[in-house]
Short mmCIF file of C-alpha atoms in Angstrom, two decimals:
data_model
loop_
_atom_site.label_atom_id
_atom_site.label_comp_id
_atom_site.label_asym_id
_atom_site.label_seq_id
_atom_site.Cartn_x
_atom_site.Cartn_y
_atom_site.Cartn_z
CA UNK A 1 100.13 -99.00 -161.26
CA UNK A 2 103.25 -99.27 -158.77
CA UNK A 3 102.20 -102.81 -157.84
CA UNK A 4 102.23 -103.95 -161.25
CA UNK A 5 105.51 -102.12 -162.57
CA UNK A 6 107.06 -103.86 -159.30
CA UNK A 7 106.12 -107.16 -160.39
CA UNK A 8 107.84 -106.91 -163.70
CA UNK A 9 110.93 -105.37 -162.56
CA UNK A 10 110.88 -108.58 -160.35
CA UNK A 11 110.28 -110.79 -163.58
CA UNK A 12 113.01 -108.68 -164.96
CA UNK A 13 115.83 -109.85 -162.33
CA UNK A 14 118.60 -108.23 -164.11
CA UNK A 15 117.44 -108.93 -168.04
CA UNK A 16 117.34 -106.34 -170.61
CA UNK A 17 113.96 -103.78 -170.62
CA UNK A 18 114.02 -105.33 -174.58
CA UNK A 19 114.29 -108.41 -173.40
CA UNK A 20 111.90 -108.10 -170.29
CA UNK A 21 108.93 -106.67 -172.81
CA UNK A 22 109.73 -109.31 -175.40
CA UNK A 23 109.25 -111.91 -172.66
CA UNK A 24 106.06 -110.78 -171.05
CA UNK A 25 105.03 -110.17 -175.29
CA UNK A 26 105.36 -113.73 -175.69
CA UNK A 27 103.40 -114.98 -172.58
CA UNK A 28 100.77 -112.25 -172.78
CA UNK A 29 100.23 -113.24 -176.59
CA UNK A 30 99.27 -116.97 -175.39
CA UNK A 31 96.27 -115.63 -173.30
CA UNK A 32 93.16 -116.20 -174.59
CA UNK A 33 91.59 -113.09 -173.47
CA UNK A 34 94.82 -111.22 -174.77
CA UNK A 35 93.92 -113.13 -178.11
CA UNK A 36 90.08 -112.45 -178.61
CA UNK A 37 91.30 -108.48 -177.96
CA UNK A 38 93.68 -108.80 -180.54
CA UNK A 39 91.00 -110.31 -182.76
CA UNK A 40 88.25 -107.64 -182.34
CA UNK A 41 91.09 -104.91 -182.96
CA UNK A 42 92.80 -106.12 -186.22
CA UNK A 43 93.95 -102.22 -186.88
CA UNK A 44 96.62 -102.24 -183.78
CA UNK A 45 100.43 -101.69 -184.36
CA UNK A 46 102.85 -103.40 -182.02
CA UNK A 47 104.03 -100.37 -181.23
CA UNK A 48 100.43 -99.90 -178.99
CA UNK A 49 100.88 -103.69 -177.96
CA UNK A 50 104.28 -103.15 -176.35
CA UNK A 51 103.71 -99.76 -174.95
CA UNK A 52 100.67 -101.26 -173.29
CA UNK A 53 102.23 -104.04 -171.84
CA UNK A 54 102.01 -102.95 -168.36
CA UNK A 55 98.15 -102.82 -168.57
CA UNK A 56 97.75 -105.77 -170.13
CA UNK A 57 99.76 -107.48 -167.79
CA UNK A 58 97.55 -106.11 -165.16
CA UNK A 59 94.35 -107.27 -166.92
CA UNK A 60 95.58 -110.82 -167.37
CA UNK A 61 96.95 -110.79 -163.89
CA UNK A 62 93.95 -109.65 -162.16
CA UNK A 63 91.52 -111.82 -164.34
CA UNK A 64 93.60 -114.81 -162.86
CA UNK A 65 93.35 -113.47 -159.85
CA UNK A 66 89.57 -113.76 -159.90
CA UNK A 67 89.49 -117.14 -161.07
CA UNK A 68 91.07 -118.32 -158.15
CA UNK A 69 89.44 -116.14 -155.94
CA UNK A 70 91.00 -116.14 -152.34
CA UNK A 71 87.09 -113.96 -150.82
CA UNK A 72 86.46 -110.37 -151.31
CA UNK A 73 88.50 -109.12 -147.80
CA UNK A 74 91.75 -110.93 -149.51
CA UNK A 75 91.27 -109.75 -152.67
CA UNK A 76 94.52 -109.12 -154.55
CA UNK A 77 93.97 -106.77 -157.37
CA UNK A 78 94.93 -103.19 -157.22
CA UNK A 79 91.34 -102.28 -156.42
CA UNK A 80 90.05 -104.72 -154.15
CA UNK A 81 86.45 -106.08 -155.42
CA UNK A 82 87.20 -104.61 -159.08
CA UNK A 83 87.48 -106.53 -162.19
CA UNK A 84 90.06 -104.78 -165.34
CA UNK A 85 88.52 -104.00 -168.66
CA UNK A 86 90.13 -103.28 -171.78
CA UNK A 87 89.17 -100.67 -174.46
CA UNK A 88 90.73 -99.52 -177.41
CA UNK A 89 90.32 -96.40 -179.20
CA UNK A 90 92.70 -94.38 -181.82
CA UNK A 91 96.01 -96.63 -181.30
CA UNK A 92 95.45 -96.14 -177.22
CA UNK A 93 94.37 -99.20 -174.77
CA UNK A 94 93.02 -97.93 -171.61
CA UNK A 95 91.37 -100.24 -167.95
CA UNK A 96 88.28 -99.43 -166.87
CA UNK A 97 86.54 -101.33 -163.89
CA UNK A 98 83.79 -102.87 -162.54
CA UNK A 99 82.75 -104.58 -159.55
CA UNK A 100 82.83 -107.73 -159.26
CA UNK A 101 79.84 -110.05 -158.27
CA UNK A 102 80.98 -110.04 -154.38
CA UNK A 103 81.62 -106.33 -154.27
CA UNK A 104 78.28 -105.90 -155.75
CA UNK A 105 76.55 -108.11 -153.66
CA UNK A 106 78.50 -106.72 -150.54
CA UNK A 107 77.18 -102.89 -151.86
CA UNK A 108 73.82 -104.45 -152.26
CA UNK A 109 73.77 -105.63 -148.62
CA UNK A 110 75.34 -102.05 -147.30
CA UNK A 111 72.47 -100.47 -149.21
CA UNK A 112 70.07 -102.84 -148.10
CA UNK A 113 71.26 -102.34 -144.50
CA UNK A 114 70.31 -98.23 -144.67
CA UNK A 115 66.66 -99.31 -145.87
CA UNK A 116 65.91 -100.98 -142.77
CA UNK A 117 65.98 -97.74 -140.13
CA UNK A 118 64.75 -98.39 -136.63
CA UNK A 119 64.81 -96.95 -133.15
CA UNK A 120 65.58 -99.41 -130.02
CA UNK A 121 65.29 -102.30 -131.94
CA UNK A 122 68.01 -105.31 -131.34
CA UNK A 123 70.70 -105.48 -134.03
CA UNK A 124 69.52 -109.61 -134.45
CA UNK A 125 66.42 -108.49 -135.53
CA UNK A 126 67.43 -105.83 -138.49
CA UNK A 127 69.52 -109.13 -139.82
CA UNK A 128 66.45 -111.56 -139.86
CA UNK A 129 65.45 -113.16 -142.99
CA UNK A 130 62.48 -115.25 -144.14
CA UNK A 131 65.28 -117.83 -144.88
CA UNK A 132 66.64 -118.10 -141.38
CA UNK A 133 63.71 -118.22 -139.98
CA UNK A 134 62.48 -121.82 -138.19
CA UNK A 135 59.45 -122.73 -140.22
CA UNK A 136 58.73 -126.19 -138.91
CA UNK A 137 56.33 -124.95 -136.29
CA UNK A 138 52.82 -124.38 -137.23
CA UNK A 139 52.42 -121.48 -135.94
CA UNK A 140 55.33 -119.34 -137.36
CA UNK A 141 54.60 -120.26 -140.55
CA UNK A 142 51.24 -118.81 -140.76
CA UNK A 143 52.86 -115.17 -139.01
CA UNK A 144 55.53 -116.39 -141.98
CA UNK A 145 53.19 -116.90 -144.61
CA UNK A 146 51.36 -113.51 -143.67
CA UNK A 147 54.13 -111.64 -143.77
CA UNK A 148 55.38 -113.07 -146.96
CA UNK A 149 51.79 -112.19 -148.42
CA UNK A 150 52.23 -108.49 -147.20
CA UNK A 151 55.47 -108.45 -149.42
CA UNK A 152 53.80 -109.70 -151.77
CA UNK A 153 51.21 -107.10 -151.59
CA UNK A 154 53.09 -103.68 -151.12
CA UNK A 155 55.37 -104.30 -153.82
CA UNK A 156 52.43 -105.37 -156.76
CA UNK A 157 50.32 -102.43 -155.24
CA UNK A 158 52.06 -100.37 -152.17
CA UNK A 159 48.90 -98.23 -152.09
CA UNK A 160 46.59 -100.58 -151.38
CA UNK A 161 48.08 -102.94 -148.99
CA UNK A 162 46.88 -103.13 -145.36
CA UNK A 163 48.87 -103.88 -142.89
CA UNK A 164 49.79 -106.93 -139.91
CA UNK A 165 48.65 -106.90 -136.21
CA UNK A 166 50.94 -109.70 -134.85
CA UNK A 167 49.64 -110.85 -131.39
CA UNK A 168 51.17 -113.24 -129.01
CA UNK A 169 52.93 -113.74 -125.76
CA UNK A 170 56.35 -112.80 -125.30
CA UNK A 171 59.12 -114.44 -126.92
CA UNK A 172 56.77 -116.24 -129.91
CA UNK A 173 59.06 -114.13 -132.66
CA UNK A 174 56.92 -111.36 -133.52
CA UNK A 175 59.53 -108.92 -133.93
CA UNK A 176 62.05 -111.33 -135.69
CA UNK A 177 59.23 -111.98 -138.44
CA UNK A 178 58.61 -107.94 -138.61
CA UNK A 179 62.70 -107.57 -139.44
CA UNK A 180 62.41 -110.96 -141.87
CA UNK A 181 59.68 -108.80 -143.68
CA UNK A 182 61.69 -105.13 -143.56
CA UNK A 183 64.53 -107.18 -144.86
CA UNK A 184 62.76 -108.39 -147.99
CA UNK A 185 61.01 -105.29 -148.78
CA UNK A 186 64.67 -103.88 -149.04
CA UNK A 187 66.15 -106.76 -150.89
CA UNK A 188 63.16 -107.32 -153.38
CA UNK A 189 62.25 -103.59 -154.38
CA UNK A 190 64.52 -101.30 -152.28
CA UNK A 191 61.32 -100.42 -149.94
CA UNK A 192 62.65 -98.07 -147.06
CA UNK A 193 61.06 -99.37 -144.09
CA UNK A 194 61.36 -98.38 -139.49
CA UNK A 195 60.80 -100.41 -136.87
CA UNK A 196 60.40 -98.76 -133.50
CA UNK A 197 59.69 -100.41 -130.34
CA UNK A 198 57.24 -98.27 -128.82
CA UNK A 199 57.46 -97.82 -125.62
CA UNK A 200 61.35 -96.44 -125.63
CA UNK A 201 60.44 -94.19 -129.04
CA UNK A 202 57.14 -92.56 -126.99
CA UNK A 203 59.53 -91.64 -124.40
CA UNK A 204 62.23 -90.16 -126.37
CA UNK A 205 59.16 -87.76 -128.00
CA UNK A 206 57.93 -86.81 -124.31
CA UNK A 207 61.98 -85.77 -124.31
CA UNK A 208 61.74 -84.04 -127.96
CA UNK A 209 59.61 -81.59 -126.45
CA UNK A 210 62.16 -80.13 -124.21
CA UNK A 211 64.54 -79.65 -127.43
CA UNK A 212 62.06 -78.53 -130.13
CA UNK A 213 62.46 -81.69 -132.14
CA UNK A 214 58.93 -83.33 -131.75
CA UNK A 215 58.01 -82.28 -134.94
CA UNK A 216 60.74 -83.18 -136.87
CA UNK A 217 60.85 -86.44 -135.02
CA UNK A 218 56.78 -87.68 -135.85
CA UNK A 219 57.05 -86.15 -139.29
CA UNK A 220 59.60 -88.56 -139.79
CA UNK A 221 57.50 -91.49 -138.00
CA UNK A 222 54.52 -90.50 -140.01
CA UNK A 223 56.40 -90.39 -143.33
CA UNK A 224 58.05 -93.84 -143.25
CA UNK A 225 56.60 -95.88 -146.36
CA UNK A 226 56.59 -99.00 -144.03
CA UNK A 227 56.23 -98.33 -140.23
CA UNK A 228 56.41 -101.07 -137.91
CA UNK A 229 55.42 -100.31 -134.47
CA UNK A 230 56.71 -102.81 -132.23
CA UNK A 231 55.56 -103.98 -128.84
CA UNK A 232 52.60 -101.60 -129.05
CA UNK A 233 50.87 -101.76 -125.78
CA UNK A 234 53.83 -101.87 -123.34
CA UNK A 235 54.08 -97.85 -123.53
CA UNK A 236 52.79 -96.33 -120.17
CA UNK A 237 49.07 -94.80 -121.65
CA UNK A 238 48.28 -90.80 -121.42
CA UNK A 239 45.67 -88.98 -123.30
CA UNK A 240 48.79 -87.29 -124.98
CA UNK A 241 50.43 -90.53 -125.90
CA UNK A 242 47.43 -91.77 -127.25
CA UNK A 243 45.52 -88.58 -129.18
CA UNK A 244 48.53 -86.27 -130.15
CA UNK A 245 51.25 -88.93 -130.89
CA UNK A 246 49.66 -92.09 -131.90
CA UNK A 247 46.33 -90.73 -133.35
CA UNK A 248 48.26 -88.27 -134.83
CA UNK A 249 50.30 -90.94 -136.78
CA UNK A 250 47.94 -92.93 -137.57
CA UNK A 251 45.70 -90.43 -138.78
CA UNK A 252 48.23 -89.63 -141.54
CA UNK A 253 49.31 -92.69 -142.21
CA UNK A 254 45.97 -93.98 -143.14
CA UNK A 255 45.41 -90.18 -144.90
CA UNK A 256 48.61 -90.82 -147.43
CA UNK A 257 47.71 -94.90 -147.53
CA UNK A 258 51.24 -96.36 -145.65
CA UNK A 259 50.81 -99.47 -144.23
CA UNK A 260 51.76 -99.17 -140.58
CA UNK A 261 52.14 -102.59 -138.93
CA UNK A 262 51.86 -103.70 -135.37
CA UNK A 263 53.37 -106.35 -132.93
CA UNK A 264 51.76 -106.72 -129.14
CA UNK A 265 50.74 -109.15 -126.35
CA UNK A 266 47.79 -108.10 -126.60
CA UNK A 267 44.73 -108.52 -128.88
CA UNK A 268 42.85 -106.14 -130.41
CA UNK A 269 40.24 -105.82 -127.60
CA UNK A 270 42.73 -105.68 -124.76
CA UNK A 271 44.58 -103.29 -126.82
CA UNK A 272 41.56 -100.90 -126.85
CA UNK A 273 41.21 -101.36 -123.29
CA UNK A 274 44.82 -100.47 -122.62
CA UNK A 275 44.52 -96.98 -124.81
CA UNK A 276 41.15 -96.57 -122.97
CA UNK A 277 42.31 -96.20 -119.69
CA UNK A 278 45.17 -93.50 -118.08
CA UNK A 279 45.63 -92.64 -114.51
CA UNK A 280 45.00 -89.13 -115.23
CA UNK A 281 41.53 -88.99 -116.80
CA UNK A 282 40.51 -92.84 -116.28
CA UNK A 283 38.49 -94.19 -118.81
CA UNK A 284 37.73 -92.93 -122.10
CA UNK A 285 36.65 -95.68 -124.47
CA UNK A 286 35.56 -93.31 -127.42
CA UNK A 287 38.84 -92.13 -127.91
CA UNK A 288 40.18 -95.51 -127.91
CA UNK A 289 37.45 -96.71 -130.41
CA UNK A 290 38.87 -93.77 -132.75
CA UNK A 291 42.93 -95.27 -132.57
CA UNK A 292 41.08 -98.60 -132.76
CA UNK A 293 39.19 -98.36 -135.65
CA UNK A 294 42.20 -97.39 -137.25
CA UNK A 295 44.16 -100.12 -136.42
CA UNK A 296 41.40 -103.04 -136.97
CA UNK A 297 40.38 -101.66 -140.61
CA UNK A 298 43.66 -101.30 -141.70
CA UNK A 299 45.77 -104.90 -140.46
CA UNK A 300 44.81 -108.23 -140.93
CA UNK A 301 45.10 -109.93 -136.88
CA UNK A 302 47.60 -112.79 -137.06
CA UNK A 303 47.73 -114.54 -133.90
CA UNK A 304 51.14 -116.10 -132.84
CA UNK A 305 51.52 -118.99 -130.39
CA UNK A 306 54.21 -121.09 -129.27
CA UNK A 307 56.95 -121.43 -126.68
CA UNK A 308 58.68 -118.51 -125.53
CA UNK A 309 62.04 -118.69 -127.61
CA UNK A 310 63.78 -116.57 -126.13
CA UNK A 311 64.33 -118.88 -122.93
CA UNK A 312 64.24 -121.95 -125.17
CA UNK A 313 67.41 -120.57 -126.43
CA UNK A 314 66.10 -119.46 -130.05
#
């Protein structure tokens, strides 16, 4: 309240405290807000009026503040991104407030922000949206349209929605679809979702088993209620990799019914030759058929085509 007691000893300059309330009285009184207040509380004494002065001052002040609103980082009122109310009760007039539409939408986007969780992923990609998106080329807009479908999906029934298996070359914007889609899960039902790119998050679990935090670390893979495995097929294949981390996940995730969702350069058959083969036990196609089968049943295969945009300068 400082500010505002400083800005009517400055409208003071010298006059009166009589004189100084009987001034802002006047001007206050003109306000239309001021007025339909007065209206709805027929009851109040002018003693309450004057003794209240300073906070409806405030109110008036910060109101007009708003109207000419200067962005929420330049905000002017005594809580920055907070609009005054007034309430009266028993011969008292109190300020509440409440945030305005920026503040709100800037607390929408901070909560939004902690939906989307990932591990290695580039900081572009988290900020991706459906609307920023290029969708003049073909070929996007069907990984688009997909994607917007799998929205779709999850939020009318979460428990029944399969997942994507995005497959292209390098650079086609696979990944910055897969953050378009986490982005809109947050923003349209608040939909935690993690994108990991695969390779990097495989070896920091070969590394959680020096400091006893495997466990914790695929519990909270498995758990995710949208899990976005990126890059999938880059990782350097063992039969650990491949049985005790990734079957493992999957196994659950298709156990509990969380859509897990995949982007690769390579297709679903290469991809089963990839998880076939390690240099330690060479070639063990069953065991690959097993990841596999969970993978084809449970995506729809969206191939992705298209120059790499990456050195186009996209």
């Amino acid at each position: 309240m400082e500010s505002i007691k400083a800005a009517i000893r400055e409208l003071a300059k010298g006059m009166p405290i009589d004189s100084v309330n009987q001034k802002l009285a006047e001007s206050l009184m003109k306000d239309p807000r001021i007025q339909s207040f007065l209206k709805k509380h027929p009851d109040m004494n002018e003693d309450t009026f004057y003794k209240s002065i300073p906070k409806l001052y405030q109110y008036v002040t910060e109101h007009n503040n708003c109207e000419q609103c200067p962005g929420l980082n330049n905000c002017p009122n005594m809580l920055k991104g907070y609009q005054p109310d007034l309430i009266y009760d028993k011969q008292s007039i109190a300020l509440t407030f409440k945030p305005c539409s920026l503040k709100r939408a800037e607390e929408q986007r901070k909560k939004q922000s902690g939906l989307v969780r990932s591990f290695y992923v580039p900081k572009d990609i988290l900020q991706a949206t459906f609307q920023s998106i290029d969708k003049s080329d073909p070929e996007r807009y069907r990984a688009l349209k997909a994607a917007g479908d799998f929205v779709k999906a999850y939020i009318d029934h979460p428990e029944s929605a399969n997942g994507l298996y995005f497959y292209g070359k390098f650079g086609v914007g696979k990944t910055y679809i897969m953050g378009a889609l986490m982005n809109a899960l947050a923003e349209r039902k608040q939909v935690p979702s993690l994108m990991v790119y695969t390779p990097d998050f495989i070896r920091e679990l070969k590394g959680a088993i020096q400091d006893h935090t495997l466990d914790e670390k695929l519990d909270y893979i498995k758990t995710a209620p949208v899990l976005i495995l990126d890059d999938i097929g880059a990782e350097t294949m063992t039969p650990w990799t491949r049985d005790e981390l990734l079957g493992s996940i999957l196994q659950y995730r298709m156990m509990e019914k969380l859509p897990t969702l995949y982007t690769s350069n390579y297709d679903y058959d290469e991809l089963e030759e990839h998880l076939s083969y390690s240099q330690k036990s060479g070639t063990e196609s069953l065991k690959a058929k097993r990841i596999m089968e969970r993978i084809r049943h449970y995506t729809k295969l969206v191939t992705i085509e298209g120059t790499n945009r990456r050195t186009a300068g996209d």
